[in-house]
Coordinates of C-alpha atoms and ligand atoms in Angstrom, one line a residue:
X1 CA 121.5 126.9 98.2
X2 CA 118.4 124.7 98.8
X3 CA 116.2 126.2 101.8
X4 CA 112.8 124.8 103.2
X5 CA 110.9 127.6 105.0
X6 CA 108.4 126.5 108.1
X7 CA 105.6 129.3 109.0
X8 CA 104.7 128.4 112.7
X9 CA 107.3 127.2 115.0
X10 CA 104.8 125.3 117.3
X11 CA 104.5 121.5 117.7
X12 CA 103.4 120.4 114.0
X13 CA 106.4 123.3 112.7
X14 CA 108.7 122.5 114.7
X15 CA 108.7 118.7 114.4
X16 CA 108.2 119.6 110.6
X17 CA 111.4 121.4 110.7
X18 CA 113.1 118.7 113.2
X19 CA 112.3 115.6 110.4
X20 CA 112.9 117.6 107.5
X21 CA 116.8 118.8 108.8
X22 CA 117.7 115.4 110.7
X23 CA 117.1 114.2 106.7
X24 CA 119.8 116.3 106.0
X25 CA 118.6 117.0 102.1
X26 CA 118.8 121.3 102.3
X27 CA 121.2 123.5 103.1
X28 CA 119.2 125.2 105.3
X29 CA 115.4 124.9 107.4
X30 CA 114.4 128.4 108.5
X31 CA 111.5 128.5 111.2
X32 CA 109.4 131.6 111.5
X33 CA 106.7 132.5 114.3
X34 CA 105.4 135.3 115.4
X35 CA 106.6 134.5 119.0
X36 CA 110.0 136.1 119.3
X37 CA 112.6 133.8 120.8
X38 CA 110.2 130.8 120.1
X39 CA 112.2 129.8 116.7
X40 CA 115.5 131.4 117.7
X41 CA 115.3 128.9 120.7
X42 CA 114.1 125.9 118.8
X43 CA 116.4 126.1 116.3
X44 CA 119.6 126.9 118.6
X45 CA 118.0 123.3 120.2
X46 CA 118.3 121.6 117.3
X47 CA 121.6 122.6 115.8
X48 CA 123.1 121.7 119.1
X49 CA 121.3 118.1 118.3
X50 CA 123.4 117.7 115.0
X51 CA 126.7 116.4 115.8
X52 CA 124.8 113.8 118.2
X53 CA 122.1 113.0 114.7
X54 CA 124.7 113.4 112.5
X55 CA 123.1 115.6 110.1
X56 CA 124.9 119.5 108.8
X57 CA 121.4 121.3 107.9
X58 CA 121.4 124.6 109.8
X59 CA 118.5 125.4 111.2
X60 CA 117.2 129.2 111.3
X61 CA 115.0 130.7 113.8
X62 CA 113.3 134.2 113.2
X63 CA 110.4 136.3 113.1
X64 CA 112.0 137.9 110.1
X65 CA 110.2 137.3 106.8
X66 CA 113.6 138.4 105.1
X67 CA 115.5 135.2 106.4
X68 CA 112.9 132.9 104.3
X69 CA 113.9 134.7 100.8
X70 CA 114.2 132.2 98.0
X71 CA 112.8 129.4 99.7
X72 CA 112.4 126.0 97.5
X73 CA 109.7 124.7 99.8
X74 CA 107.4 126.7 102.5
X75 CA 105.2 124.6 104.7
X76 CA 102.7 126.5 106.4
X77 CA 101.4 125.7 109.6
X78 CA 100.8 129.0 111.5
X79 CA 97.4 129.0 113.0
X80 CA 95.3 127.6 116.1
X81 CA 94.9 123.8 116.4
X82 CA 91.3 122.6 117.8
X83 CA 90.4 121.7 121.3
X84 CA 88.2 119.0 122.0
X85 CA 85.0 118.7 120.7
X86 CA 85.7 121.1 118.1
X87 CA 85.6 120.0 114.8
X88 CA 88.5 121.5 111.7
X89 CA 86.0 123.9 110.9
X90 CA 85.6 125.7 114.0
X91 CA 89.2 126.9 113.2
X92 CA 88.2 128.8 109.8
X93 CA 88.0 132.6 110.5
X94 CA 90.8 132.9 112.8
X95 CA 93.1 130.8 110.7
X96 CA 92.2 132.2 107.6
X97 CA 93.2 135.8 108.5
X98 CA 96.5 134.0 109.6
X99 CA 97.4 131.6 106.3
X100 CA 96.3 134.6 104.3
X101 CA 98.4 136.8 106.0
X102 CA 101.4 134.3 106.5
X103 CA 100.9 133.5 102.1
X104 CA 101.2 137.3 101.9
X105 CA 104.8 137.3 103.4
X106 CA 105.8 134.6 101.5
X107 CA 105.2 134.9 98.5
X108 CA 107.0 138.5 98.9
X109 CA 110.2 136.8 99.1
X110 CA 109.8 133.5 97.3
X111 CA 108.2 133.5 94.9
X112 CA 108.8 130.7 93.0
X113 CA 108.5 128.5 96.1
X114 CA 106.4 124.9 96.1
X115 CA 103.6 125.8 99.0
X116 CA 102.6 123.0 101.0
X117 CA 99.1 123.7 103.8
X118 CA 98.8 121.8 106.6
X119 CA 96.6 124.5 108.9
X120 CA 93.3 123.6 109.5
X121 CA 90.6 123.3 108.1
X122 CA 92.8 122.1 105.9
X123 CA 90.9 122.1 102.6
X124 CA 89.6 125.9 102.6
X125 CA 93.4 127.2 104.0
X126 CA 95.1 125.5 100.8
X127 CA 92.4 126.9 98.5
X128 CA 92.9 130.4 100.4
X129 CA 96.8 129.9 100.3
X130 CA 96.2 129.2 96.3
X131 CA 94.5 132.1 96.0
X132 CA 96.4 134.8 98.1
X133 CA 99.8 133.6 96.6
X134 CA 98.8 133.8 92.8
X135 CA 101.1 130.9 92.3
X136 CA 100.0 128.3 89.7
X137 CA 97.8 125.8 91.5
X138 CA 100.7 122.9 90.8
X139 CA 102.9 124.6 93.0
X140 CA 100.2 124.9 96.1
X141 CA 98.8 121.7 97.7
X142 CA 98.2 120.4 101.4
X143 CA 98.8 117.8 103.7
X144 CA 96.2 115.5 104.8
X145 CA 95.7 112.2 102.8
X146 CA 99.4 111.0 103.8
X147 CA 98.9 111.2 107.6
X148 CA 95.2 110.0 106.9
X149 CA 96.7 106.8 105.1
X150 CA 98.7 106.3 107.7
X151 CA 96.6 106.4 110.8
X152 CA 94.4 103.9 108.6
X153 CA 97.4 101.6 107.9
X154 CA 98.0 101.7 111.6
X155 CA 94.4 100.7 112.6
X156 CA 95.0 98.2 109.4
X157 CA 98.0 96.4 111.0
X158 CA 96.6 96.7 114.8
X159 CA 93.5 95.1 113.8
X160 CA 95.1 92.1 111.4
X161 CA 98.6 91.6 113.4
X162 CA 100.5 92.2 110.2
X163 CA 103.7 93.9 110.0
X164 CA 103.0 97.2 109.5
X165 CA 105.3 97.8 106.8
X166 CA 103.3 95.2 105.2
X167 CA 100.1 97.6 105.1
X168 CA 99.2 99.3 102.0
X169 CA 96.6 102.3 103.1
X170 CA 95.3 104.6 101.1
X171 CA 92.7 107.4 101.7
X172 CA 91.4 110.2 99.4
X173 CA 88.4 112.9 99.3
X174 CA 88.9 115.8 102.1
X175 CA 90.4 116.0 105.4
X176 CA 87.5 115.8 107.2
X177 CA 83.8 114.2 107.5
X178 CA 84.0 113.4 103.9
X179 CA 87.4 111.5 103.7
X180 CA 87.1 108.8 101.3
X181 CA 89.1 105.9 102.4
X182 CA 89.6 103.5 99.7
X183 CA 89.5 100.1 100.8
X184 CA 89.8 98.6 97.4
X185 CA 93.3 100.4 97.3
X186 CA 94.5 98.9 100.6
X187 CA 96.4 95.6 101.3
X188 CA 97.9 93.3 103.8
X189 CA 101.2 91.7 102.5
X190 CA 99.9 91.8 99.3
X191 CA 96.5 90.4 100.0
X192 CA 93.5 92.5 99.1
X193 CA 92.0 93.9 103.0
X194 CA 88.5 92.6 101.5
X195 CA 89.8 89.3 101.8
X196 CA 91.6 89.0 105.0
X197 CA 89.1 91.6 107.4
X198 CA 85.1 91.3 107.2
X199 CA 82.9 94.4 105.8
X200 CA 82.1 95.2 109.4
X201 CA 85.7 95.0 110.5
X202 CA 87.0 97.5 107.4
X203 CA 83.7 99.8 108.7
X204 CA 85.3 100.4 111.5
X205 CA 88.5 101.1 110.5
X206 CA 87.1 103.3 107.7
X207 CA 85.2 105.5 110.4
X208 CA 88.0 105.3 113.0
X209 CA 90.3 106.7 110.4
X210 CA 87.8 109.3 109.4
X211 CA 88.0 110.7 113.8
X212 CA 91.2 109.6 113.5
X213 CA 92.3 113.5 114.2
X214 CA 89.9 114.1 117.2
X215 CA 90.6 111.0 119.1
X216 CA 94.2 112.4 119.4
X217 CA 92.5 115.7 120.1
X218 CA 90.0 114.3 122.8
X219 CA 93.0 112.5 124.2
X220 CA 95.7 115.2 124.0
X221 CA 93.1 117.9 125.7
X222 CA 95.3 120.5 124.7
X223 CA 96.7 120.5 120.8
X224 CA 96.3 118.1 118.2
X225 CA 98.4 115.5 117.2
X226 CA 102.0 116.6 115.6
X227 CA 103.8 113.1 115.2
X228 CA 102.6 111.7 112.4
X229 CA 101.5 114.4 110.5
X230 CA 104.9 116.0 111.0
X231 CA 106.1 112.8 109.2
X232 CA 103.1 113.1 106.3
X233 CA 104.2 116.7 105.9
X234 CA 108.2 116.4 105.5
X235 CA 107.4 113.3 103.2
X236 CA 106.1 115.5 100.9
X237 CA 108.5 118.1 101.4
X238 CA 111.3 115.5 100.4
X239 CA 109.7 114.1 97.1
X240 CA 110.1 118.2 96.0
X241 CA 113.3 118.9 97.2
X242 CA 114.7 116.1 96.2
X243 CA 112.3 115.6 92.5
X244 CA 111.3 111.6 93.6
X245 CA 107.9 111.7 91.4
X246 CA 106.6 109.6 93.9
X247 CA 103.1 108.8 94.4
X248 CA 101.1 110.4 97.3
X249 CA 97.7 111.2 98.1
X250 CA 97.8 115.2 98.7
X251 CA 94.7 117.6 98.6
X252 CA 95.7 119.0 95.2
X253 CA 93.7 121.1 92.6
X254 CA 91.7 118.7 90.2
X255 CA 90.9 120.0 86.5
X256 CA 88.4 117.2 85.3
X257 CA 90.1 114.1 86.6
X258 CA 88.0 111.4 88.6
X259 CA 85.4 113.8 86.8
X260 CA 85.6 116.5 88.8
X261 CA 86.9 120.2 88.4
X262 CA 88.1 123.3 90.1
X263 CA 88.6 122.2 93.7
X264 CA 91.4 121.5 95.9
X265 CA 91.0 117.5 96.5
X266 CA 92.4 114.7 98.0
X267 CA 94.0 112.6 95.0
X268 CA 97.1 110.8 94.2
X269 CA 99.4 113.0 92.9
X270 CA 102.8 112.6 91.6
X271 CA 105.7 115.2 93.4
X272 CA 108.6 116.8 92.2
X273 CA 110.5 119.6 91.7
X274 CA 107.4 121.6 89.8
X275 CA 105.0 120.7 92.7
X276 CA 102.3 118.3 91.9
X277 CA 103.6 117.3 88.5
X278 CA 100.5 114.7 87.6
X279 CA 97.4 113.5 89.1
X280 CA 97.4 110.0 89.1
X281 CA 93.8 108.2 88.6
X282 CA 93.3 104.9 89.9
X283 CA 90.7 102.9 89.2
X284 CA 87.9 103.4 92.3
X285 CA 84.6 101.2 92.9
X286 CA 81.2 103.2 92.0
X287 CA 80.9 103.2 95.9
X288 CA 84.5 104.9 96.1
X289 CA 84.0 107.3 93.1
X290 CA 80.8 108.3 94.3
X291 CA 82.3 109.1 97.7
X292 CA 85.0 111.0 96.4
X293 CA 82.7 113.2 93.9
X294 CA 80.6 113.6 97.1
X295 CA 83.8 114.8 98.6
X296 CA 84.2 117.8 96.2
X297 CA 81.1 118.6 96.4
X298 CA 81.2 119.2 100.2
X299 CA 84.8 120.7 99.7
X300 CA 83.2 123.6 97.0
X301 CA 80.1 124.4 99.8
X302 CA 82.9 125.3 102.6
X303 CA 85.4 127.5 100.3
X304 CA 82.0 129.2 99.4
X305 CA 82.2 129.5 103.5
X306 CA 85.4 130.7 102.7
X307 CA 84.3 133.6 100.2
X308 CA 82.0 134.8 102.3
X309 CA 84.2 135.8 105.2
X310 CA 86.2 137.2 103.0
X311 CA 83.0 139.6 101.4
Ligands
APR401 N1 102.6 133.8 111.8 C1 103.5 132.9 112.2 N2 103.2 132.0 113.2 C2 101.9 132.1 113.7 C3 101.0 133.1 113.3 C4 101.4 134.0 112.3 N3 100.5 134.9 111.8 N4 99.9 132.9 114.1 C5 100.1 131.9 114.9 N5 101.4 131.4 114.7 C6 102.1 130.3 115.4 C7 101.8 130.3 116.9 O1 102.6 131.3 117.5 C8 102.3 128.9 117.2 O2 103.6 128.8 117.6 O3 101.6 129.0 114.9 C9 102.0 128.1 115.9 C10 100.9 127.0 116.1 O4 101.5 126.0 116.9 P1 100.6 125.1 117.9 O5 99.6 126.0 118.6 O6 101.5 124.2 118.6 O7 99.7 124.3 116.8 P2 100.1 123.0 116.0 O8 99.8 121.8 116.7 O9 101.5 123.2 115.5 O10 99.1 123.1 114.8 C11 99.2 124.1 113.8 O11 98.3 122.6 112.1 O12 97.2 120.5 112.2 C12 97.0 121.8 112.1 O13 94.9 122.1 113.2 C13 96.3 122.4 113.3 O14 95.8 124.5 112.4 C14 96.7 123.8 113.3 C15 98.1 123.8 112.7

């Protein structure tokens, strides 16, 4: 039986969970919380949505870590999301006791599961998940370059007109101040961006992409935004379950490629079955590489952040 766990049945889980059933590619979504009735509810919700969808997933609700045994996929996304004017790190010590806690129970009952972090800050809880679970690092990544390409390829087609299927987006680096969009990556029908926006008018899409998260936030005034990174995270979860090997940028651990080691990253990485099954390196400007080195560098200082709460 193929099974996708979600840890946290709040608006990014249960969306998760919603997108991931209505694909209709498990036997079974089970949605855990530590609210009782919370999952129970939601997923009684949405199995009375399936003969209207048209999907036979079953949904499970529970605050029983036994239901989630032999999970193929776990996506964690227990913990607090910001308010406004605080930024991903404000989050760390309170979600940290949570995703270590949560990777504890996991593991415990599946543990040969593909672990996929989307609690903020997002970097230092897949490096804690990593380290709490044991599992080798293939099999842990996190969510943040997919929803970050996205919200640029939005800002990409808004600003141009074009169709947004049209847009090719692609960011990399952390999810954070240091995101490295990659403009010489991105497209419009085909057409390099260089050539059909000005540097000034890329700029801005750059840094608007890089607040991308607390504009939603600001907006919102309560939560953070659960739409389209609900859609970035049951991407991902697809190209495992179902083994696509398709390309995606994922904060994955890097062992020497675009020259840098031993950190959890933003990089294109190729998904299947195993996890993160290859690191794909494209070829970057100076600028971009720079960036992106600058990235790990500034990902390495917080888990140190990390280690410290923990000592
Ligand atoms: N175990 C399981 N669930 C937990 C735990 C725990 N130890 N602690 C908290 N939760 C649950 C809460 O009960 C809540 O239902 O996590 C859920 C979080 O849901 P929301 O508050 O709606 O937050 P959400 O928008 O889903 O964001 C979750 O994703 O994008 C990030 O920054 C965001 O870190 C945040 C996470």
């Amino acid at each position: 039986m193929s099974k996708v766990t979600v840890v946290g049945a709040g608006k990014y889980g249960s969306t998760t969970a919603q997108r991931v059933a209505e694909a209709d590619i498990v036997d079974e979504v089970v949605m855990t919380d530590i609210v009782e009735g919370l999952p129970q509810g939601l997923a009684l919700d949405m199995n009375e949505s399936r003969p209207i969808v048209r999907f036979r997933t079953k949904v499970v609700g529970t605050n029983d870590y036994a239901d989630t045994a032999g999970s193929d996929v776990v996506v964690i996304t227990a913990g607090l999301p910001r308010k406004p004017g605080m930024s991903r790190m404000d989050l760390l010590e309170v979600n940290a006791k949570i995703v270590r806690d949560v990777t504890d129970k996991i593991v415990a009952h599946s543990p040969d599961a593909v672990i996929i972090v989307v609690t903020n800050p997002l970097d230092q809880m897949t490096t804690l998940a990593a380290e709490v679970s044991g599992f080798p690092r293939r099999r842990v990544m996190g969510q943040a370059g997919m929803l970050d390409s996205a919200r640029m390829a939005h800002f990409i087609a808004e600003k141009t007109g074009a169709d947004i299927l049209s847009v090719r987006a692609i960011t990399l680096g952390s999810h954070g101040p240091t995101m490295v969009p990659v403009p010489s990556l991105c497209s419009v029908d085909g057409k390099p961006l260089t050539e059909v926006l000005s540097k000034e008018e890329i700029d801005e899409i750059v840094e608007r992409t890089r607040k991308g998260g607390a504009e939603i936030v600001g907006l919102l005034k309560t939560g953070s935004a659960y739409f389209a990174p609900s859609a970035a995270a049951a991407a991902m979860v697809r190209a495992v379950v179902l083994d696509t090997k398709e390309t995606m940028p994922v904060c994955a651990w890097v062992e020497g490629q675009y020259g840098v080691s031993d950190v959890y990253l933003g990089v294109p990485a190729k998904l299947g079955a195993a996890g993160v099954e290859e690191i794909v390196e494209f070829d970057l400007t100076d600028e971009e590489m720079a960036a992106l080195r600058e990235a790990a560098d500034a990902v390495k200082e917080k888990v140190a952040t990390l280690d410290s709460l923990e000592g």
